[in-house]
GROMACS .gro file of C-alpha atoms in nm:
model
  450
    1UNK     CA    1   8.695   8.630  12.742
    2UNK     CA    2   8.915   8.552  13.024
    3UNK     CA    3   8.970   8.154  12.845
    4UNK     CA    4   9.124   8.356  12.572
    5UNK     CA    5   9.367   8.517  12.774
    6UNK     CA    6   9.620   8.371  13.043
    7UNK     CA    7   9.681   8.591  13.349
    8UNK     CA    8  10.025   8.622  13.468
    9UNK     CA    9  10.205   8.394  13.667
   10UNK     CA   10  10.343   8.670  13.911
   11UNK     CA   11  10.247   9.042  14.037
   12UNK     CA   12  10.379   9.292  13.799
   13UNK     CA   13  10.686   9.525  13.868
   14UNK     CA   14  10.713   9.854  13.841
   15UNK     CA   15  10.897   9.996  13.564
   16UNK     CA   16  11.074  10.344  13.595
   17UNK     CA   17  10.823  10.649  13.552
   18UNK     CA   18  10.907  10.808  13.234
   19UNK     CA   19  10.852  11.210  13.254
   20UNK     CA   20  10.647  11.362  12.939
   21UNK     CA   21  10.837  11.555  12.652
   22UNK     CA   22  10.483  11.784  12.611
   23UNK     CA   23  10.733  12.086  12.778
   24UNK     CA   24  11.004  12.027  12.514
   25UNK     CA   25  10.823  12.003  12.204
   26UNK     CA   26  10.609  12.303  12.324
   27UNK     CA   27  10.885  12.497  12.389
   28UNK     CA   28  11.063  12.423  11.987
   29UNK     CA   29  10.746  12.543  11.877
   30UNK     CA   30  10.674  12.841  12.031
   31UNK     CA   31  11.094  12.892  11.913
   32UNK     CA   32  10.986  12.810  11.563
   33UNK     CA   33  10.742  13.106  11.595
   34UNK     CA   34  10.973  13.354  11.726
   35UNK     CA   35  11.243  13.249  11.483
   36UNK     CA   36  10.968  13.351  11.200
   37UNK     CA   37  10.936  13.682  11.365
   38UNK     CA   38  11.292  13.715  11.370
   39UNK     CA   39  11.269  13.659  11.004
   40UNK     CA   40  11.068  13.889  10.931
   41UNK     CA   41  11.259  14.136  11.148
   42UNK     CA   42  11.601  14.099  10.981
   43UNK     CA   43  11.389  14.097  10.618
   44UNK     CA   44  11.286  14.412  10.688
   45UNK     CA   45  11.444  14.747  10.593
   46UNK     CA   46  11.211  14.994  10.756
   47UNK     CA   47  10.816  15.068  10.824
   48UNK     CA   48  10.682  15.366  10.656
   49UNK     CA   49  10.297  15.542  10.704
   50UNK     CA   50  10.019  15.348  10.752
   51UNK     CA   51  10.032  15.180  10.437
   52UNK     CA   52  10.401  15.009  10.538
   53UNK     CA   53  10.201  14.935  10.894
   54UNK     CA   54   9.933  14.787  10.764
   55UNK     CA   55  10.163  14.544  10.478
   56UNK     CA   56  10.408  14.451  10.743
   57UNK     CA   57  10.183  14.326  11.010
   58UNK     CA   58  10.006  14.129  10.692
   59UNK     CA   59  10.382  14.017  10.645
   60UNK     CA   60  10.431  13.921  10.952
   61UNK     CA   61  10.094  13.721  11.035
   62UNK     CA   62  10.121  13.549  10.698
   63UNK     CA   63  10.499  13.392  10.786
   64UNK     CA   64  10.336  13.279  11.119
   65UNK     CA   65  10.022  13.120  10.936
   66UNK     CA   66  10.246  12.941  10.676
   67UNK     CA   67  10.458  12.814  10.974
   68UNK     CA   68  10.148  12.721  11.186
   69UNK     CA   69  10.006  12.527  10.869
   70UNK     CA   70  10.359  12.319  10.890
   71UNK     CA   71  10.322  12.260  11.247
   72UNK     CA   72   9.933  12.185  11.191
   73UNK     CA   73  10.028  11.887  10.926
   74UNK     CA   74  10.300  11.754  11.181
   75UNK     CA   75  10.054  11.734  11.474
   76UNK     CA   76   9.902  11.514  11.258
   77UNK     CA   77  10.155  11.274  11.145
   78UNK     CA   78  10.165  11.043  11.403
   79UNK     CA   79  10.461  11.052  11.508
   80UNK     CA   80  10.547  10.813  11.822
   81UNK     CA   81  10.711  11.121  12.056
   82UNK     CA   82  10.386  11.283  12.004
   83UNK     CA   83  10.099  10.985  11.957
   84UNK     CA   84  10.293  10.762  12.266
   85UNK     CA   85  10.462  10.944  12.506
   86UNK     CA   86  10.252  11.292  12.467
   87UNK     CA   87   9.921  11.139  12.411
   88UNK     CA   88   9.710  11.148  12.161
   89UNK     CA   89   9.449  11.366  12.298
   90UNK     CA   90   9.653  11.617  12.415
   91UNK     CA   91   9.835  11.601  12.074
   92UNK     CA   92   9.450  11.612  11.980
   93UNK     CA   93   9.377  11.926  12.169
   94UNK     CA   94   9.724  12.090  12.048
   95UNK     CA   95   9.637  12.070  11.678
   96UNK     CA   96   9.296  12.215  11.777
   97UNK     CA   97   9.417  12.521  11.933
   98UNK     CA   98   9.659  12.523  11.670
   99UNK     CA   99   9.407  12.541  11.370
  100UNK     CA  100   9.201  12.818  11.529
  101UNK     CA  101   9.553  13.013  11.551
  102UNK     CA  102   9.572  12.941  11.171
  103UNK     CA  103   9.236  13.026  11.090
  104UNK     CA  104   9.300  13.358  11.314
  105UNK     CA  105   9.621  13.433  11.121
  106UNK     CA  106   9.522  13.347  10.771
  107UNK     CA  107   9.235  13.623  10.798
  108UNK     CA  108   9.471  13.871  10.910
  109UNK     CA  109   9.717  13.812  10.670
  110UNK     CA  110   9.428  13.852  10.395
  111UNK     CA  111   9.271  14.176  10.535
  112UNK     CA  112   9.572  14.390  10.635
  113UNK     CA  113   9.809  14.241  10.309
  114UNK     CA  114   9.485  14.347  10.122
  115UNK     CA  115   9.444  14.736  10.303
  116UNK     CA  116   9.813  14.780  10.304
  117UNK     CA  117   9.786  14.710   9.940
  118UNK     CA  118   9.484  14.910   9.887
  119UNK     CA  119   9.595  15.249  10.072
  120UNK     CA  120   9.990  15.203   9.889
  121UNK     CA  121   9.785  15.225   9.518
  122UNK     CA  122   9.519  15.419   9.634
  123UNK     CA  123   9.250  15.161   9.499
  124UNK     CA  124   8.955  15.037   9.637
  125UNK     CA  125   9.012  14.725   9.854
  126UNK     CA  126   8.787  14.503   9.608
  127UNK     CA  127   8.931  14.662   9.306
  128UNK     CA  128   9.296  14.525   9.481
  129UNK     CA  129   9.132  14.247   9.561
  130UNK     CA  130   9.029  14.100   9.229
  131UNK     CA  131   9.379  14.232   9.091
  132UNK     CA  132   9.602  13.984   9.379
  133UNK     CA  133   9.388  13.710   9.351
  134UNK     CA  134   9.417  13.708   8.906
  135UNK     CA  135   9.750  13.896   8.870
  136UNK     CA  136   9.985  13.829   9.094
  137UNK     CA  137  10.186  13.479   9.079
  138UNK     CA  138  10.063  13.153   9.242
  139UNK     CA  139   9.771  13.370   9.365
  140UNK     CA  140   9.523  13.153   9.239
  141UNK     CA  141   9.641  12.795   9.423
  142UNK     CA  142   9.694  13.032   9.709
  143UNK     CA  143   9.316  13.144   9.687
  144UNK     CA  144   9.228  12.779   9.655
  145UNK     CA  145   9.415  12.632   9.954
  146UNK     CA  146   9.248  12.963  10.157
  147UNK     CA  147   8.919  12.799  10.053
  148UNK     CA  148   9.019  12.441  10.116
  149UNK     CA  149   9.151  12.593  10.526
  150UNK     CA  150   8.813  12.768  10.610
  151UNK     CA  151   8.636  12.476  10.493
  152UNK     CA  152   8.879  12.280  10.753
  153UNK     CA  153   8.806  12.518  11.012
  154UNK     CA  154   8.408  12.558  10.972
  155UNK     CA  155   8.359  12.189  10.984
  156UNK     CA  156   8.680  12.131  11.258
  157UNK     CA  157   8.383  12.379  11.476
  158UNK     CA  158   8.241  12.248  11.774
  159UNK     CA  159   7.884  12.343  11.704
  160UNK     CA  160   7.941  12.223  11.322
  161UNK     CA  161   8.116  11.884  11.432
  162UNK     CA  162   7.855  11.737  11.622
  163UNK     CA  163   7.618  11.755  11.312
  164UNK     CA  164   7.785  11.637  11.023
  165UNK     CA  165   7.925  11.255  10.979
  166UNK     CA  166   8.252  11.186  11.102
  167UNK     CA  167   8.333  11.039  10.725
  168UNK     CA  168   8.269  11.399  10.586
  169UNK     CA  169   8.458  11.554  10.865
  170UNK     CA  170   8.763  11.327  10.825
  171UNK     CA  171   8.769  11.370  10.435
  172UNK     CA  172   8.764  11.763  10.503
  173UNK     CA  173   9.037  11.736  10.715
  174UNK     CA  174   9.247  11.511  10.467
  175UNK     CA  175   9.225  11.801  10.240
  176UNK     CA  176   9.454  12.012  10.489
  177UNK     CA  177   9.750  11.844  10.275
  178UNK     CA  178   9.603  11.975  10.011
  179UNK     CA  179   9.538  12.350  10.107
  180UNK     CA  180   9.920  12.360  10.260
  181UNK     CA  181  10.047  12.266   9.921
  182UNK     CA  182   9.874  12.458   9.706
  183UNK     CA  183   9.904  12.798   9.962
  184UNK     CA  184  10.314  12.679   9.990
  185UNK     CA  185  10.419  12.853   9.673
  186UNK     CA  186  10.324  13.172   9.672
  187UNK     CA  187  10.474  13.201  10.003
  188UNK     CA  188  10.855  13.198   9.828
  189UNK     CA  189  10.658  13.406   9.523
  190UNK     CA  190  10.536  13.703   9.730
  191UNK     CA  191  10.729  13.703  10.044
  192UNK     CA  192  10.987  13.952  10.044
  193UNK     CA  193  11.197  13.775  10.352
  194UNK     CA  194  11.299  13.480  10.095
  195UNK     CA  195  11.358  13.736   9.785
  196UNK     CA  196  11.737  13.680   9.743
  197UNK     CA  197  11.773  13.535  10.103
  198UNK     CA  198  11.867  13.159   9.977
  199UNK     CA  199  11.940  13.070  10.365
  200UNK     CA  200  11.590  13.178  10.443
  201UNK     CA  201  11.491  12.999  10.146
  202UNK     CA  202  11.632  12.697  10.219
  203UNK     CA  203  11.515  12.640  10.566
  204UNK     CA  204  11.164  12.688  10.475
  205UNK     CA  205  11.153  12.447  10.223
  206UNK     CA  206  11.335  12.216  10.496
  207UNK     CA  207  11.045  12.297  10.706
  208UNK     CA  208  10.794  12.181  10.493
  209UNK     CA  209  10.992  11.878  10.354
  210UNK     CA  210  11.045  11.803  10.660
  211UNK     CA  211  10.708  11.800  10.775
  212UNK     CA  212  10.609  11.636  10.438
  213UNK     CA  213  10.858  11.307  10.518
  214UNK     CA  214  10.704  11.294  10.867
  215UNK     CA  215  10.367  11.238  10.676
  216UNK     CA  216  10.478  11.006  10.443
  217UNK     CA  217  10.679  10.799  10.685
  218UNK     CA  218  10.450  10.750  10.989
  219UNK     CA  219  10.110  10.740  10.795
  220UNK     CA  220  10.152  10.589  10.493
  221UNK     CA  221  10.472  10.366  10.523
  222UNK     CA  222  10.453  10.237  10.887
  223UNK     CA  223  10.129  10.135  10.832
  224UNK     CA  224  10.153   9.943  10.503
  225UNK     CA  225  10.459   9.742  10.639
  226UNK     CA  226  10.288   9.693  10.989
  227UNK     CA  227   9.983   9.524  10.794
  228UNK     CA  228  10.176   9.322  10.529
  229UNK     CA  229  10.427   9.206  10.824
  230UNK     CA  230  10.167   9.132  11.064
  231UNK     CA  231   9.886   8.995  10.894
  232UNK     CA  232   9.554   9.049  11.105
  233UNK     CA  233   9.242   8.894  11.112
  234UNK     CA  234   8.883   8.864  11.321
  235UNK     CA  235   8.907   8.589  11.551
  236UNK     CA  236   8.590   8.580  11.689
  237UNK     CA  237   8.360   8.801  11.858
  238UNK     CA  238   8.209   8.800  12.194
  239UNK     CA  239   7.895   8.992  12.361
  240UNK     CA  240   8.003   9.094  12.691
  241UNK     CA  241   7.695   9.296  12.766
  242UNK     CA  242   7.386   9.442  12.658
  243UNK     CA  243   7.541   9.633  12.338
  244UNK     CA  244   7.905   9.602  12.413
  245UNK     CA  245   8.116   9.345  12.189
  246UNK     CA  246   8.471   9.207  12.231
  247UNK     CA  247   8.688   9.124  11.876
  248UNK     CA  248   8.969   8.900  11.923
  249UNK     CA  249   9.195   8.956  11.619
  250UNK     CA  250   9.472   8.744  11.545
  251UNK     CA  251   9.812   8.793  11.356
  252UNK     CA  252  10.192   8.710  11.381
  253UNK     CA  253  10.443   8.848  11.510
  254UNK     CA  254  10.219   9.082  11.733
  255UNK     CA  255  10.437   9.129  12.004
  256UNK     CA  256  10.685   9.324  11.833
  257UNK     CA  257  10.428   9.593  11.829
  258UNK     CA  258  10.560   9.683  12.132
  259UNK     CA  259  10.174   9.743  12.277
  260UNK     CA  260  10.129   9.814  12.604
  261UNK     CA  261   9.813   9.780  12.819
  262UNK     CA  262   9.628  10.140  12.781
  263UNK     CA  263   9.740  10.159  12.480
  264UNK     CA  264   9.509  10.188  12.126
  265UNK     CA  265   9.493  10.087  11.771
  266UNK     CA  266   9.336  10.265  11.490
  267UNK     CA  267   9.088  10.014  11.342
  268UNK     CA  268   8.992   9.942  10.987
  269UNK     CA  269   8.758   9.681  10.891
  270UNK     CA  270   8.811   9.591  10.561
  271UNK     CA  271   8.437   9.467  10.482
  272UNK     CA  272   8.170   9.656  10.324
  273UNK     CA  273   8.049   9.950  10.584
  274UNK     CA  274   8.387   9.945  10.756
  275UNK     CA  275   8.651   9.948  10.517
  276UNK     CA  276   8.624  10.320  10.442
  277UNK     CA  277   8.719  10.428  10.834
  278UNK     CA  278   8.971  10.411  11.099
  279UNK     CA  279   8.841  10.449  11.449
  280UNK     CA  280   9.024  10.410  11.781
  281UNK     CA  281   8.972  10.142  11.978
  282UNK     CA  282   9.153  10.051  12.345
  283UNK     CA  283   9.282   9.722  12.401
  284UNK     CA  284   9.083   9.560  12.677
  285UNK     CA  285   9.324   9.303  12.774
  286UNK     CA  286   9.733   9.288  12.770
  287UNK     CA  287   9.856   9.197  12.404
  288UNK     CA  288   9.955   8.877  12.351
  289UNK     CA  289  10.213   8.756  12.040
  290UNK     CA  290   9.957   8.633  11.844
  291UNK     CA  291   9.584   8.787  11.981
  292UNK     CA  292   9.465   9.184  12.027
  293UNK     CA  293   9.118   9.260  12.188
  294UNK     CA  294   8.919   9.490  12.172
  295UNK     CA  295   8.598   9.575  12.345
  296UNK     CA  296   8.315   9.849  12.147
  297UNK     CA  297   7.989   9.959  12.299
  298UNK     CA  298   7.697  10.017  11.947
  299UNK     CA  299   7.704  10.415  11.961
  300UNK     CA  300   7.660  10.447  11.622
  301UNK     CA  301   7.650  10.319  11.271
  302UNK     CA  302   8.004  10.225  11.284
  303UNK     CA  303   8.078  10.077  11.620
  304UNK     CA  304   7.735   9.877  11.579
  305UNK     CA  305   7.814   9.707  11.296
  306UNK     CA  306   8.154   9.576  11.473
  307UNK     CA  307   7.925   9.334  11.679
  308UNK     CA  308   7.831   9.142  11.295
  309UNK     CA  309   8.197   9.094  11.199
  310UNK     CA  310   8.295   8.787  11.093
  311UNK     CA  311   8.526   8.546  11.191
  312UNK     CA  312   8.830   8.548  10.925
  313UNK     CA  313   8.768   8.968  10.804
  314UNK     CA  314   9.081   9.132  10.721
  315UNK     CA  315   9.200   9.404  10.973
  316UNK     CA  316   9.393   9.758  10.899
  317UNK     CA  317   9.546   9.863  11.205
  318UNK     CA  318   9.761  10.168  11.262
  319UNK     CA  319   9.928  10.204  11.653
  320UNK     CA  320  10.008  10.162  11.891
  321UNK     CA  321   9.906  10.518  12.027
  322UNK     CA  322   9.849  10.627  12.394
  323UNK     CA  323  10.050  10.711  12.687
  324UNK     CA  324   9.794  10.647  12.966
  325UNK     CA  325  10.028  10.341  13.075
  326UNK     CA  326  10.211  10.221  13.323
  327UNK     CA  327  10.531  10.382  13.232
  328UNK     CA  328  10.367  10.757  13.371
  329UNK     CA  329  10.318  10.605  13.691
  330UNK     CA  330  10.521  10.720  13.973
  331UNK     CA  331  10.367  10.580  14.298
  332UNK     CA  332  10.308  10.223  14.407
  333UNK     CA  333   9.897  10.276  14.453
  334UNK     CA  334   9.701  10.320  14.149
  335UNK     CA  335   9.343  10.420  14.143
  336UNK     CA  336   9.157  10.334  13.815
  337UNK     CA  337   8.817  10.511  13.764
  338UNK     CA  338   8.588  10.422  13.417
  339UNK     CA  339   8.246  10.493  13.301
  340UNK     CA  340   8.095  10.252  13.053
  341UNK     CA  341   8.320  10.180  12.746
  342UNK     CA  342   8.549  10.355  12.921
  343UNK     CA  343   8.643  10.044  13.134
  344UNK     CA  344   8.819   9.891  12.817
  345UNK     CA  345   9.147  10.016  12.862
  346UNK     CA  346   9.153   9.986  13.206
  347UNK     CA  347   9.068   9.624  13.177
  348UNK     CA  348   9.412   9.597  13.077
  349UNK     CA  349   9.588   9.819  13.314
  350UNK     CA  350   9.426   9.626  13.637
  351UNK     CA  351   9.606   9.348  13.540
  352UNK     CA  352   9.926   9.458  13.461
  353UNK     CA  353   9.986   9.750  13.690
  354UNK     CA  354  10.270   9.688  13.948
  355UNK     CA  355  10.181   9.763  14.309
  356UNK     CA  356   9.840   9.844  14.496
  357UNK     CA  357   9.547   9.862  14.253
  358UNK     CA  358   9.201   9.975  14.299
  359UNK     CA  359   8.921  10.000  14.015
  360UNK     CA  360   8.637  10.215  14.047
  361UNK     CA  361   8.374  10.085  13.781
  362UNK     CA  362   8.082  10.368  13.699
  363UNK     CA  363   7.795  10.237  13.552
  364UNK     CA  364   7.419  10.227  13.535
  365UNK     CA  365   7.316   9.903  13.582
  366UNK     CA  366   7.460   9.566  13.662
  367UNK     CA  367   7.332   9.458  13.325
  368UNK     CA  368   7.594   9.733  13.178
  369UNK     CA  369   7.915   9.607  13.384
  370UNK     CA  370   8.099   9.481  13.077
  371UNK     CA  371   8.423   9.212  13.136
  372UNK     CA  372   8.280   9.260  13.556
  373UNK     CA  373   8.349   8.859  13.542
  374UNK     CA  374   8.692   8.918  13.440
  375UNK     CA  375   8.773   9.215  13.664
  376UNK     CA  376   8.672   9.022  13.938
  377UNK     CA  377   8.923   8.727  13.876
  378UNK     CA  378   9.206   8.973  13.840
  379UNK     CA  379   9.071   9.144  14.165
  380UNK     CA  380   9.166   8.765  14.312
  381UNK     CA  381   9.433   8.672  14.158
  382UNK     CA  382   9.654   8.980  14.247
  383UNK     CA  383   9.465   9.085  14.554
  384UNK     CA  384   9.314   9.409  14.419
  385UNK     CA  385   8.984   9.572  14.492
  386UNK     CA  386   8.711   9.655  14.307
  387UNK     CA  387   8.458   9.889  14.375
  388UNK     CA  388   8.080   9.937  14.154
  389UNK     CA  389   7.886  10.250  14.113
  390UNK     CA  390   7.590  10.220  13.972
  391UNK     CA  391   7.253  10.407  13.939
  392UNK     CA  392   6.966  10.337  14.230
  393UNK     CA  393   6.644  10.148  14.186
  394UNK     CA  394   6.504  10.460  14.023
  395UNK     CA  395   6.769  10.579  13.761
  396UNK     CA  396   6.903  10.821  14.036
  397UNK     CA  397   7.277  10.895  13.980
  398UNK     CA  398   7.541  10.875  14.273
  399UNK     CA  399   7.750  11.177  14.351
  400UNK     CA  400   8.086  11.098  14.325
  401UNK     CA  401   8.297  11.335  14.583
  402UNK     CA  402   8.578  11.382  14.766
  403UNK     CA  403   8.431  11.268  15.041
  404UNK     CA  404   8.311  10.948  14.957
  405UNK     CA  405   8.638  10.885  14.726
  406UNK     CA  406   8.825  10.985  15.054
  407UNK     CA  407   8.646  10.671  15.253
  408UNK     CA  408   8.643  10.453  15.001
  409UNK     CA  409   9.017  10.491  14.899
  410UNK     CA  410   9.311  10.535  15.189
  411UNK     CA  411   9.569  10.800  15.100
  412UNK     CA  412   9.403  10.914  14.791
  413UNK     CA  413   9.629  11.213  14.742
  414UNK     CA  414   9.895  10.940  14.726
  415UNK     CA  415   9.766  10.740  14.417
  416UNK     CA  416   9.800  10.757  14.044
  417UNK     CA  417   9.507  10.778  13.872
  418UNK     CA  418   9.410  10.615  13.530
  419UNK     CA  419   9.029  10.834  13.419
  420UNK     CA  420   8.878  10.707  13.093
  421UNK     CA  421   8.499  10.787  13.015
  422UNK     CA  422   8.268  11.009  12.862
  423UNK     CA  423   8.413  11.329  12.833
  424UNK     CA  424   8.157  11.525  13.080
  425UNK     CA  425   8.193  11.237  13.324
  426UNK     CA  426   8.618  11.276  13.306
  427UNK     CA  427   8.597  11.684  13.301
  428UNK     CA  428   8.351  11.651  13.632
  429UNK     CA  429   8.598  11.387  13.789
  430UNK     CA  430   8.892  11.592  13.704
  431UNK     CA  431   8.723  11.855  13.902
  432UNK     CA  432   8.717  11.610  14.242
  433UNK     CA  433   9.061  11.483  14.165
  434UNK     CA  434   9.229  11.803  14.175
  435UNK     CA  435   9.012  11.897  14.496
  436UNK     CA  436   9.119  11.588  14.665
  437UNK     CA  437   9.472  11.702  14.619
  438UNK     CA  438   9.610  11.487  14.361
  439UNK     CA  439   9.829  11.713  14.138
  440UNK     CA  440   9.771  11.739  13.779
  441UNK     CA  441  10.080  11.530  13.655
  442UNK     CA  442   9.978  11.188  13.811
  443UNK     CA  443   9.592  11.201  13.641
  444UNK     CA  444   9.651  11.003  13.318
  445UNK     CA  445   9.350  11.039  13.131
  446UNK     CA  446   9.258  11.018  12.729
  447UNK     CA  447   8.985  11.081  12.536
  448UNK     CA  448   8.862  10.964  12.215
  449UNK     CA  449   8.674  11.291  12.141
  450UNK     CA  450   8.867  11.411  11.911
   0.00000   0.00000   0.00000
């Protein structure tokens, strides 16, 4: 509601462009990895027959699952380096990648530890089987985190995702913790590189503490001292379309939050339905110190039953998160293109972005051109533009192209661009981007598909 929220007296200005650490951290952890092949290395006297082969590249595979399981837990600890000024998607699409790698690894490790066993005693490989998993120390909680990380990794599948609940999926994936501590100790147990090697030792328990305080710190701590400092609550809620809802919460202190338009929140609602998930939600207009917005489109269960909250319910909030903001621009123009709910975030950005600013609204109908009364007052107010696509008379879609972005927008190549939509609609318009000549490092774009 643009009564809700007082525009700015003056244009904005341009803060510096601030480059992305992705390189950095990417680079310590592909070091991490060959510093665990180096430990192997230096662990290791000598290789003999197939046997020796077959146990050391077990060796070797296991060290770089245990470490990828570390680096797994602190992709997801929400750390700000990685959650504000990576990106949460891409931090997103990082710990993906990553768990497949773990998955990949932890089967090796089991099936070449297990033949290199096998040939060395000349036993049958389910006859060494049965004895590693019942005689050998901390095999067992080993054999039950190994359970606990396939489980992860079956329901963490594409195909398997988009059929089961997101509340099962998440509690899966909480039991990660669980499978990393109870796989941790047999690591020390079995693994001849920390046998008598207390430097080795010691940094991998450093590793894992390490990774361990990270947890505790960003998701457990920050949060409960952000809510009991901050205090927030539904102010009211607002239709703003057929099916799309804004929730004005209120608390104290907000601005030292430090939230920036583009920026996100996870969201709890503590009322029956809600209270037992966190979703992301965009802030569709710039934070003020005592008001957040938000603006949801009913998708599902969840997000539909947003639109009955009442004035007064206690909110959870966890952020803010994002780096699609203004500090990752580094030229004057902007170009902001959104499809549907995608608009939310950009809401924000039109107003506050320093320089020339033109949105690009996608949507269906006119009916489904949520806050279109406020974009249009910011369009006046600072002297932007903005531009609708929507579907013909017929439900025909428009093409969007380089062509017609070309006309429509002077010196495209020249722009930032801010992309939030439906994930087909941003990997499409990523696609026309890229062919319009607008390199990859001035697209800002995040996704909530994680």
């Amino acid at each position: 509601m643009t009564t809700v929220y007082q525009r700015r007296a003056a244009p904005p200005t341009a803060p510096a462009p601030r480059r992305s650490p992705a390189d950095a951290v990417l680079a310590v952890l592909w070091g991490g990895a060959a510093a665990v092949v180096a430990l192997w290395w230096n662990g290791t006297a000598a290789v003999v027959g197939a046997a020796g082969w077959l146990t050391g590249a077990g060796r070797i595979a296991g060290l770089l699952c245990g470490y990828a399981c570390a680096v797994l837990v602190a992709l997801m600890a929400r750390a700000p380096l990685l959650e504000r000024r990576i990106g949460s998607d891409r931090v997103a699409r990082w710990h993906a990648r990553a768990g497949r790698y773990t998955v990949c690894l932890l089967v090796a490790h089991i099936v070449l530890i297990l033949a290199g066993y096998a040939a060395q005693d000349r036993a049958s490989l389910v006859h060494e089987t049965v004895t590693v998993v019942l005689d050998y120390p901390d095999m067992l909680k080993a054999t039950a985190g190994t359970v606990i990380l396939f489980a992860v990794g079956v329901t963490s599948a594409r195909a398997v995702r988009r059929r089961i609940r997101y509340e099962f999926w998440y509690g899966v994936h909480l039991l990660t913790y669980a499978a990393v501590f109870l796989a941790f100790f047999h690591q020390l147990t079995l693994g001849d590189q920390f046998n008598g090697r207390p430097v080795a030792t010691a940094a991998w328990y450093a590793l894992y503490l390490g990774v361990a305080a990270l947890v505790l710190w960003y998701r457990v701590l920050v949060p409960v001292r952000l809510n009991r400092r901050h205090r927030m609550r539904v102010e009211s809620v607002h239709e703003e379309a057929p099916g799309v809802y804004s929730v004005v919460v209120r608390g104290y202190r907000l601005d030292e939050l430090g939230a920036l338009p583009g920026q996100f929140f996870r969201w709890r609602f503590l009322t029956p339905g809600l209270r037992g998930t966190s979703t992301p939600y965009s802030l569709s207009a710039p934070p003020r110190p005592d008001l957040l917005r938000i603006t949801v489109k009913a998708l599902g269960g969840h997000s539909a039953a947003v639109a009955l909250l009442r004035p007064g319910t206690r909110v959870w909030a966890e952020g803010p998160y994002g780096a699609m903001t203004a500090e990752r621009g580094a030229s004057h123009r902007s170009l902001l293109i959104g499809a549907g709910v995608g608009i939310t975030p950009l809401r924000a950005l039109f107003e506050t972005l320093p320089g020339e600013v033109t949105l690009l609204y996608r949507a269906r109908s006119a009916r489904d051109l949520a806050l279109g009364g406020e974009l249009e007052a910011v369009a006046r107010w600072r002297g932007a533009r903005v531009l609708y696509l929507l579907n013909g008379p017929h439900g025909e879609r428009p093409a969007l192209t380089v062509e017609w972005l070309r006309a429509q927008v002077a010196d495209l190549a020249g722009h930032d661009v801010y992309l939030c939509g439906p994930h087909s609609f941003a990997q499409e318009l990523y696609g026309v981007l890229r062919a319009a000549g607008i390199p990859d490092r001035r697209i800002h774009h995040e996704s909530f598909e994680l």
